[in-house]
Amino acid sequence: MAETGHFPAPSRDLCGTMVLHRALLNESMTYRAQRAQIENRALQYETARISPERRGVATIPVVVHVVHNPEIPEQNIGDEQIHSQIAVLNRDFRAKNPDVSKVPPVWRSLVADSMVEFRIATVDPFGEPTDGIVRVETHRRKFEICASPGCPASERDQVKSSAAGGADAWPSDRYLNIWVCQLGSTPGGGTLLGYAQFPGGPPQTDGVVITHSCFGTTGTAQAPFDGGRTATHEIGHWLDLFHIWGDDDGACSNDDKVADTPNQANANVGKPGFPHVSCRNGPNGDMFMNYMDYVDDDAMFMFTQGQRERMNACLEGARASLLVGGRVAPEVKPEMEVAAVGGALSGGNGDMQRLLQDLQESEKRTKELLDSLHDALGLVAGRGGR
């Protein structure tokens, strides 16, 4: 499913992911080609032409870059706040969050355990021990996403570059990079809580960015975004989920490419009452309690089965290297590292054979991704790049 044409910026955002996505689509043929292939793969999973190979929980290593100005001490958030965020992610992505019980009965059968967990990295890219937290001082008081028309690409994503006052990414094929800083306003002048880069973008900027007052559940986290759900939302994008309303500014003409989430007119904010009907989606209306809407942190509490399939397509496609990388990270004994991806390890020969088969399959999918990238580069060489 190719994405073509011009991609205008949305009129308002709490999340800057789509404005960054549109900027990349407008500028980069490579990104367009990558996105087309990723969408085709997601469609194959949605239509069951490809079944997920993964049978256990995938554990993704995380590095948190805390980029802070020494003149504003609250930007240098504490370790406890960081670990509180990881705990939220592991509850939300496994559907173990207590508030999942608030999902309206009509949608409870759709609640999905994505079988994804997150672990602060214990080994850095050079094989040295680490606590998975990188603290970098900056002269900047805040960072802008700078992805709107007229903003030079050289000023975009400066929090992800040490040369621009930020912190360089760790290898994005092995780690989920999370940058925590003070973010400025959205391109439309609103509040920017965070943003992510969809799979298929430049590796040096791959990851998510969260403003420190919306990160975790303690420290500087402020209501109504003190439940850690901004990171859940942005990592949903990083795993290829779109906003549940389809980002068409109320036109009801676009959706999130997931069949079991009702189409809705626009983002919901605050704490909507159930049902909230739009786009003729009655009687149940909008699934505003989905993590991919804009409601307050304590009003969102579910991913769906269809969203899980889309995340599976991503993890076994564009982000398959993370699963392979997770198996060989040196901080855990090799046999235990395989267990981190494949699920519980009993130590029997049958289990090991199954896990080795998983490894071979992930390596196969990584090769497919590299072949796809090679094809995309060939496309660029033939037609011109950015």
Short mmCIF file of C-alpha atoms in Angstrom, two decimals:
data_model
loop_
_atom_site.label_atom_id
_atom_site.label_comp_id
_atom_site.label_asym_id
_atom_site.label_seq_id
_atom_site.Cartn_x
_atom_site.Cartn_y
_atom_site.Cartn_z
CA MET A 1 0.00 0.00 0.00
CA ALA A 2 2.09 2.88 -1.26
CA GLU A 3 1.76 6.39 0.20
CA THR A 4 2.04 9.03 -2.50
CA GLY A 5 1.29 12.69 -3.08
CA HIS A 6 1.74 15.69 -0.80
CA PHE A 7 1.42 15.29 2.97
CA PRO A 8 0.26 18.48 4.70
CA ALA A 9 0.82 19.04 8.41
CA PRO A 10 -2.07 18.47 10.83
CA SER A 11 -3.70 21.49 12.43
CA ARG A 12 -3.00 20.56 16.07
CA ASP A 13 -1.08 17.98 18.03
CA LEU A 14 -0.07 16.84 21.47
CA CYS A 15 2.12 14.35 19.64
CA GLY A 16 4.50 15.39 16.89
CA THR A 17 4.89 12.01 15.22
CA MET A 18 2.68 12.66 12.21
CA VAL A 19 4.24 16.01 11.36
CA LEU A 20 7.65 14.33 11.39
CA HIS A 21 6.27 11.44 9.31
CA ARG A 22 4.85 13.83 6.71
CA ALA A 23 8.10 15.78 6.53
CA LEU A 24 10.05 12.59 5.85
CA LEU A 25 7.52 11.46 3.23
CA ASN A 26 7.81 14.82 1.47
CA GLU A 27 11.61 14.85 1.52
CA SER A 28 12.84 11.28 1.12
CA MET A 29 12.17 8.77 -1.64
CA THR A 30 14.00 6.19 0.48
CA TYR A 31 11.56 6.72 3.34
CA ARG A 32 8.59 6.51 0.98
CA ALA A 33 9.84 3.24 -0.45
CA GLN A 34 10.50 1.82 3.01
CA ARG A 35 7.08 2.86 4.26
CA ALA A 36 5.38 1.27 1.25
CA GLN A 37 7.05 -2.06 1.97
CA ILE A 38 6.28 -1.85 5.69
CA GLU A 39 2.61 -1.13 4.92
CA ASN A 40 2.44 -4.05 2.51
CA ARG A 41 3.81 -6.34 5.20
CA ALA A 42 1.35 -5.02 7.79
CA LEU A 43 -1.51 -5.69 5.37
CA GLN A 44 -0.34 -9.29 4.94
CA TYR A 45 -0.45 -9.79 8.72
CA GLU A 46 -3.86 -8.12 8.99
CA THR A 47 -5.31 -10.35 6.27
CA ALA A 48 -3.64 -13.47 7.75
CA ARG A 49 -1.53 -14.12 4.65
CA ILE A 50 1.40 -14.12 7.08
CA SER A 51 1.03 -15.57 10.57
CA PRO A 52 3.22 -14.30 13.42
CA GLU A 53 6.20 -16.56 14.06
CA ARG A 54 6.86 -15.21 17.53
CA ARG A 55 5.62 -17.49 20.30
CA GLY A 56 7.10 -15.79 23.33
CA VAL A 57 7.63 -12.39 24.86
CA ALA A 58 10.03 -10.06 23.05
CA THR A 59 12.18 -8.04 25.45
CA ILE A 60 13.55 -4.84 23.96
CA PRO A 61 16.70 -3.20 25.41
CA VAL A 62 16.17 0.50 26.17
CA VAL A 63 18.58 3.39 26.59
CA VAL A 64 17.25 6.62 28.12
CA HIS A 65 19.10 9.82 27.16
CA VAL A 66 18.37 12.54 29.73
CA VAL A 67 19.28 15.82 28.02
CA HIS A 68 19.14 18.63 30.59
CA ASN A 69 20.14 22.24 31.11
CA PRO A 70 22.05 22.67 34.42
CA GLU A 71 20.25 25.98 35.00
CA ILE A 72 16.94 24.07 35.13
CA PRO A 73 17.61 21.22 37.59
CA GLU A 74 14.19 19.59 37.20
CA GLN A 75 15.13 18.59 33.64
CA ASN A 76 17.69 16.15 35.08
CA ILE A 77 15.10 13.61 36.18
CA GLY A 78 16.00 10.94 38.69
CA ASP A 79 16.54 7.22 38.16
CA GLU A 80 13.33 6.46 40.07
CA GLN A 81 11.28 8.41 37.52
CA ILE A 82 12.94 6.54 34.67
CA HIS A 83 12.30 3.14 36.21
CA SER A 84 8.69 4.10 36.92
CA GLN A 85 8.26 4.64 33.18
CA ILE A 86 9.69 1.22 32.31
CA ALA A 87 7.27 -0.36 34.81
CA VAL A 88 4.32 1.38 33.12
CA LEU A 89 5.43 0.17 29.68
CA ASN A 90 5.68 -3.41 30.89
CA ARG A 91 2.18 -3.27 32.32
CA ASP A 92 0.58 -1.51 29.37
CA PHE A 93 2.11 -3.59 26.57
CA ARG A 94 1.29 -6.83 28.43
CA ALA A 95 -2.30 -5.73 29.27
CA LYS A 96 -1.41 -6.08 32.97
CA ASN A 97 -2.41 -2.50 33.81
CA PRO A 98 -5.10 -2.57 36.54
CA ASP A 99 -7.25 0.02 34.75
CA VAL A 100 -7.75 -2.31 31.78
CA SER A 101 -10.84 -3.38 33.73
CA LYS A 102 -12.40 -0.04 32.72
CA VAL A 103 -12.61 -1.04 29.05
CA PRO A 104 -16.32 -1.00 28.11
CA PRO A 105 -17.78 -4.53 27.94
CA VAL A 106 -18.41 -4.21 24.19
CA TRP A 107 -14.65 -4.08 23.56
CA ARG A 108 -13.20 -6.28 26.30
CA SER A 109 -12.74 -9.20 23.91
CA LEU A 110 -10.48 -7.00 21.79
CA VAL A 111 -7.97 -6.20 24.57
CA ALA A 112 -4.57 -7.53 23.52
CA ASP A 113 -1.38 -8.55 25.26
CA SER A 114 1.23 -7.40 22.74
CA MET A 115 3.81 -9.81 24.20
CA VAL A 116 6.42 -7.03 24.29
CA GLU A 117 8.44 -5.99 27.33
CA PHE A 118 11.17 -3.43 27.87
CA ARG A 119 14.39 -3.67 29.85
CA ILE A 120 16.87 -0.92 30.66
CA ALA A 121 20.09 -1.86 28.86
CA THR A 122 22.85 -3.30 31.01
CA VAL A 123 25.53 -3.40 28.31
CA ASP A 124 26.45 -0.42 26.14
CA PRO A 125 27.25 -0.56 22.38
CA PHE A 126 30.93 -1.26 23.22
CA GLY A 127 30.14 -4.20 25.46
CA GLU A 128 30.76 -2.30 28.70
CA PRO A 129 28.42 -2.45 31.72
CA THR A 130 25.88 0.39 31.90
CA ASP A 131 22.80 1.42 33.85
CA GLY A 132 21.11 2.25 30.51
CA ILE A 133 20.83 5.94 31.39
CA VAL A 134 22.88 8.58 29.56
CA ARG A 135 22.93 12.06 31.12
CA VAL A 136 23.99 14.91 28.83
CA GLU A 137 24.15 18.60 29.76
CA THR A 138 22.96 21.05 27.14
CA HIS A 139 23.01 24.83 26.72
CA ARG A 140 19.51 24.68 25.24
CA ARG A 141 16.55 25.42 27.49
CA LYS A 142 14.21 23.36 25.28
CA PHE A 143 14.09 21.47 22.01
CA GLU A 144 11.75 21.88 19.05
CA ILE A 145 10.66 19.14 16.66
CA CYS A 146 11.11 21.56 13.72
CA ALA A 147 9.35 19.46 11.09
CA SER A 148 6.83 21.97 9.78
CA PRO A 149 7.12 23.54 6.31
CA GLY A 150 9.79 26.22 6.22
CA CYS A 151 11.83 24.82 9.09
CA PRO A 152 15.21 23.63 7.76
CA ALA A 153 15.81 19.90 8.11
CA SER A 154 19.22 20.69 9.64
CA GLU A 155 17.43 22.07 12.72
CA ARG A 156 15.16 19.05 13.14
CA ASP A 157 15.56 16.54 15.95
CA GLN A 158 18.46 18.39 17.55
CA VAL A 159 17.94 16.54 20.82
CA LYS A 160 19.22 13.46 18.98
CA SER A 161 22.58 15.00 18.05
CA SER A 162 25.49 15.79 20.38
CA ALA A 163 26.77 18.33 17.86
CA ALA A 164 23.47 20.22 18.19
CA GLY A 165 23.34 20.12 21.99
CA GLY A 166 21.60 16.76 22.36
CA ALA A 167 22.71 13.13 22.69
CA ASP A 168 23.64 10.77 19.87
CA ALA A 169 21.57 7.63 19.42
CA TRP A 170 22.87 4.23 20.37
CA PRO A 171 22.60 1.73 17.47
CA SER A 172 18.90 1.68 16.73
CA ASP A 173 19.03 -1.86 15.36
CA ARG A 174 19.92 -3.03 18.91
CA TYR A 175 18.29 -0.53 21.26
CA LEU A 176 15.13 1.52 21.64
CA ASN A 177 16.42 5.05 22.12
CA ILE A 178 14.33 7.29 24.39
CA TRP A 179 15.29 10.95 24.71
CA VAL A 180 13.88 12.84 27.73
CA CYS A 181 14.18 16.63 27.63
CA GLN A 182 12.13 19.82 27.74
CA LEU A 183 10.15 20.07 24.52
CA GLY A 184 8.85 23.32 23.09
CA SER A 185 5.55 23.91 21.35
CA THR A 186 3.97 22.00 18.47
CA PRO A 187 4.22 23.35 14.91
CA GLY A 188 0.65 24.59 15.42
CA GLY A 189 1.55 26.39 18.65
CA GLY A 190 0.05 23.81 21.04
CA THR A 191 1.56 21.62 23.72
CA LEU A 192 4.02 18.98 22.56
CA LEU A 193 4.26 15.99 24.89
CA GLY A 194 6.41 13.79 22.68
CA TYR A 195 7.01 12.29 19.27
CA ALA A 196 8.33 9.15 17.65
CA GLN A 197 9.87 8.07 14.38
CA PHE A 198 8.00 5.35 12.53
CA PRO A 199 10.01 2.32 11.34
CA GLY A 200 11.70 2.95 8.01
CA GLY A 201 13.31 6.29 8.89
CA PRO A 202 16.97 7.31 9.34
CA PRO A 203 18.69 5.08 11.94
CA GLN A 204 20.54 7.98 13.59
CA THR A 205 17.24 9.58 14.63
CA ASP A 206 15.26 6.41 15.33
CA GLY A 207 13.49 6.36 18.68
CA VAL A 208 11.06 8.43 20.74
CA VAL A 209 11.29 11.82 22.48
CA ILE A 210 9.29 12.64 25.62
CA THR A 211 9.13 15.88 27.56
CA HIS A 212 10.29 15.24 31.13
CA SER A 213 7.03 16.38 32.78
CA CYS A 214 5.14 13.61 30.92
CA PHE A 215 7.63 10.84 31.62
CA GLY A 216 7.01 8.17 34.24
CA THR A 217 4.76 8.46 37.28
CA THR A 218 6.88 10.32 39.81
CA GLY A 219 9.47 13.11 40.02
CA THR A 220 8.61 15.91 37.58
CA ALA A 221 5.64 14.10 35.98
CA GLN A 222 2.59 16.37 36.06
CA ALA A 223 -1.13 15.61 35.85
CA PRO A 224 -2.97 14.84 33.67
CA PHE A 225 0.03 13.26 31.93
CA ASP A 226 1.66 11.64 34.96
CA GLY A 227 0.64 8.06 34.21
CA GLY A 228 3.48 7.25 31.82
CA ARG A 229 1.08 6.89 28.90
CA THR A 230 2.84 9.43 26.67
CA ALA A 231 5.68 6.93 26.28
CA THR A 232 3.20 4.07 25.75
CA HIS A 233 1.59 6.14 22.96
CA GLU A 234 4.89 7.12 21.32
CA ILE A 235 6.35 3.61 21.45
CA GLY A 236 3.09 2.48 19.84
CA HIS A 237 4.06 4.74 16.91
CA TRP A 238 7.62 3.38 17.01
CA LEU A 239 6.07 -0.09 16.58
CA ASP A 240 4.10 1.25 13.57
CA LEU A 241 0.72 2.16 15.09
CA PHE A 242 -1.11 5.23 13.79
CA HIS A 243 -3.42 7.55 15.68
CA ILE A 244 -6.76 5.89 16.09
CA TRP A 245 -8.64 8.65 14.25
CA GLY A 246 -6.54 8.48 11.08
CA ASP A 247 -5.20 12.05 11.20
CA ASP A 248 -7.60 13.46 8.63
CA ASP A 249 -8.79 16.42 10.74
CA GLY A 250 -12.34 15.17 11.12
CA ALA A 251 -12.99 14.12 7.53
CA CYS A 252 -13.78 10.47 8.46
CA SER A 253 -12.02 9.52 5.21
CA ASN A 254 -8.94 7.94 6.73
CA ASP A 255 -8.35 5.50 9.58
CA ASP A 256 -5.51 3.90 11.50
CA LYS A 257 -5.19 0.90 9.13
CA VAL A 258 -6.45 -1.43 11.89
CA ALA A 259 -9.78 -3.20 11.34
CA ASP A 260 -10.96 -3.63 14.95
CA THR A 261 -10.66 0.04 15.97
CA PRO A 262 -13.76 2.06 14.95
CA ASN A 263 -13.11 4.96 12.64
CA GLN A 264 -13.56 8.25 14.46
CA ALA A 265 -13.61 11.87 13.42
CA ASN A 266 -10.77 13.35 15.40
CA ALA A 267 -8.69 13.06 18.54
CA ASN A 268 -10.45 12.94 21.90
CA VAL A 269 -8.99 14.86 24.83
CA GLY A 270 -9.57 14.93 28.56
CA LYS A 271 -11.93 12.25 29.90
CA PRO A 272 -14.75 11.60 27.40
CA GLY A 273 -17.95 9.89 28.45
CA PHE A 274 -18.87 6.55 26.85
CA PRO A 275 -20.20 6.37 24.21
CA HIS A 276 -18.85 9.26 22.18
CA VAL A 277 -20.18 8.85 18.65
CA SER A 278 -18.60 10.33 15.53
CA CYS A 279 -18.19 9.28 11.88
CA ARG A 280 -21.50 7.36 12.16
CA ASN A 281 -19.71 4.83 14.38
CA GLY A 282 -22.64 4.33 16.78
CA PRO A 283 -23.85 2.82 18.97
CA ASN A 284 -20.46 2.27 20.64
CA GLY A 285 -18.69 5.25 19.09
CA ASP A 286 -15.02 6.15 19.43
CA MET A 287 -12.58 3.80 21.17
CA PHE A 288 -11.16 6.83 22.99
CA MET A 289 -9.67 4.70 25.76
CA ASN A 290 -7.15 3.31 23.26
CA TYR A 291 -3.51 4.26 23.91
CA MET A 292 -3.35 5.79 20.43
CA ASP A 293 -5.91 8.54 21.19
CA TYR A 294 -5.12 11.84 22.98
CA VAL A 295 -7.13 11.47 26.21
CA ASP A 296 -5.65 12.00 29.67
CA ASP A 297 -3.31 9.32 30.99
CA ASP A 298 -5.88 7.90 33.41
CA ALA A 299 -8.47 7.61 30.62
CA MET A 300 -6.49 5.36 28.22
CA PHE A 301 -5.85 1.70 28.92
CA MET A 302 -5.91 -0.66 25.91
CA PHE A 303 -4.37 -1.92 22.68
CA THR A 304 -6.48 -4.14 20.42
CA GLN A 305 -5.87 -7.47 18.72
CA GLY A 306 -5.54 -5.71 15.37
CA GLN A 307 -2.95 -3.33 16.77
CA ARG A 308 -1.01 -6.31 18.11
CA GLU A 309 -0.94 -7.85 14.62
CA ARG A 310 0.45 -4.59 13.24
CA MET A 311 3.13 -4.55 15.96
CA ASN A 312 3.97 -8.18 15.13
CA ALA A 313 4.42 -7.25 11.47
CA CYS A 314 6.83 -4.53 12.57
CA LEU A 315 8.79 -6.68 15.02
CA GLU A 316 9.15 -9.52 12.52
CA GLY A 317 9.89 -7.11 9.69
CA ALA A 318 11.41 -3.65 9.94
CA ARG A 319 12.51 -4.09 13.56
CA ALA A 320 13.48 -7.78 13.44
CA SER A 321 17.11 -6.89 14.19
CA LEU A 322 16.06 -5.88 17.71
CA LEU A 323 14.91 -9.41 18.39
CA VAL A 324 18.13 -10.87 17.01
CA GLY A 325 20.20 -8.22 18.84
CA GLY A 326 18.43 -8.99 22.07
CA ARG A 327 19.55 -12.60 21.84
CA VAL A 328 23.23 -11.80 21.62
CA ALA A 329 23.56 -8.90 24.08
CA PRO A 330 26.51 -9.95 26.22
CA GLU A 331 25.15 -9.04 29.64
CA VAL A 332 23.24 -12.33 29.89
CA LYS A 333 24.47 -15.86 29.35
CA PRO A 334 23.72 -16.98 25.77
CA GLU A 335 21.12 -19.55 26.77
CA MET A 336 19.31 -17.02 28.97
CA GLU A 337 19.49 -14.35 26.28
CA VAL A 338 17.57 -16.58 23.89
CA ALA A 339 14.96 -17.01 26.62
CA ALA A 340 14.55 -13.24 26.80
CA VAL A 341 13.01 -13.30 23.35
CA GLY A 342 11.52 -16.73 23.08
CA GLY A 343 9.74 -16.89 26.41
CA ALA A 344 10.31 -19.22 29.36
CA LEU A 345 13.26 -21.56 28.94
CA SER A 346 13.05 -24.95 30.57
CA GLY A 347 16.47 -26.13 29.41
CA GLY A 348 15.23 -29.15 27.46
CA ASN A 349 16.61 -30.02 24.03
CA GLY A 350 13.22 -29.46 22.45
CA ASP A 351 12.99 -25.96 23.83
CA MET A 352 16.47 -25.14 22.62
CA GLN A 353 15.69 -26.46 19.16
CA ARG A 354 12.57 -24.33 19.02
CA LEU A 355 14.46 -21.25 20.13
CA LEU A 356 17.19 -21.84 17.58
CA GLN A 357 14.51 -22.09 14.93
CA ASP A 358 13.16 -18.75 16.16
CA LEU A 359 16.63 -17.28 15.83
CA GLN A 360 17.00 -18.58 12.28
CA GLU A 361 13.62 -17.14 11.36
CA SER A 362 14.49 -13.73 12.79
CA GLU A 363 17.78 -13.76 10.90
CA LYS A 364 15.84 -14.63 7.75
CA ARG A 365 13.51 -11.68 8.29
CA THR A 366 16.45 -9.38 8.93
CA LYS A 367 17.94 -10.48 5.61
CA GLU A 368 14.61 -9.73 3.95
CA LEU A 369 14.69 -6.26 5.45
CA LEU A 370 18.25 -5.68 4.25
CA ASP A 371 17.25 -6.87 0.77
CA SER A 372 14.33 -4.44 0.88
CA LEU A 373 16.66 -1.63 1.88
CA HIS A 374 19.00 -2.57 -0.98
CA ASP A 375 16.07 -2.42 -3.38
CA ALA A 376 15.05 0.96 -2.00
CA LEU A 377 18.57 2.32 -2.41
CA GLY A 378 18.51 1.07 -5.97
CA LEU A 379 15.26 2.92 -6.48
CA VAL A 380 16.81 6.12 -5.15
CA ALA A 381 19.92 5.71 -7.31
CA GLY A 382 17.72 5.37 -10.36
CA ARG A 383 15.34 8.30 -9.73
CA GLY A 384 17.18 10.72 -7.49
CA GLY A 385 17.14 10.96 -3.68
CA ARG A 386 15.82 13.58 -1.34
#
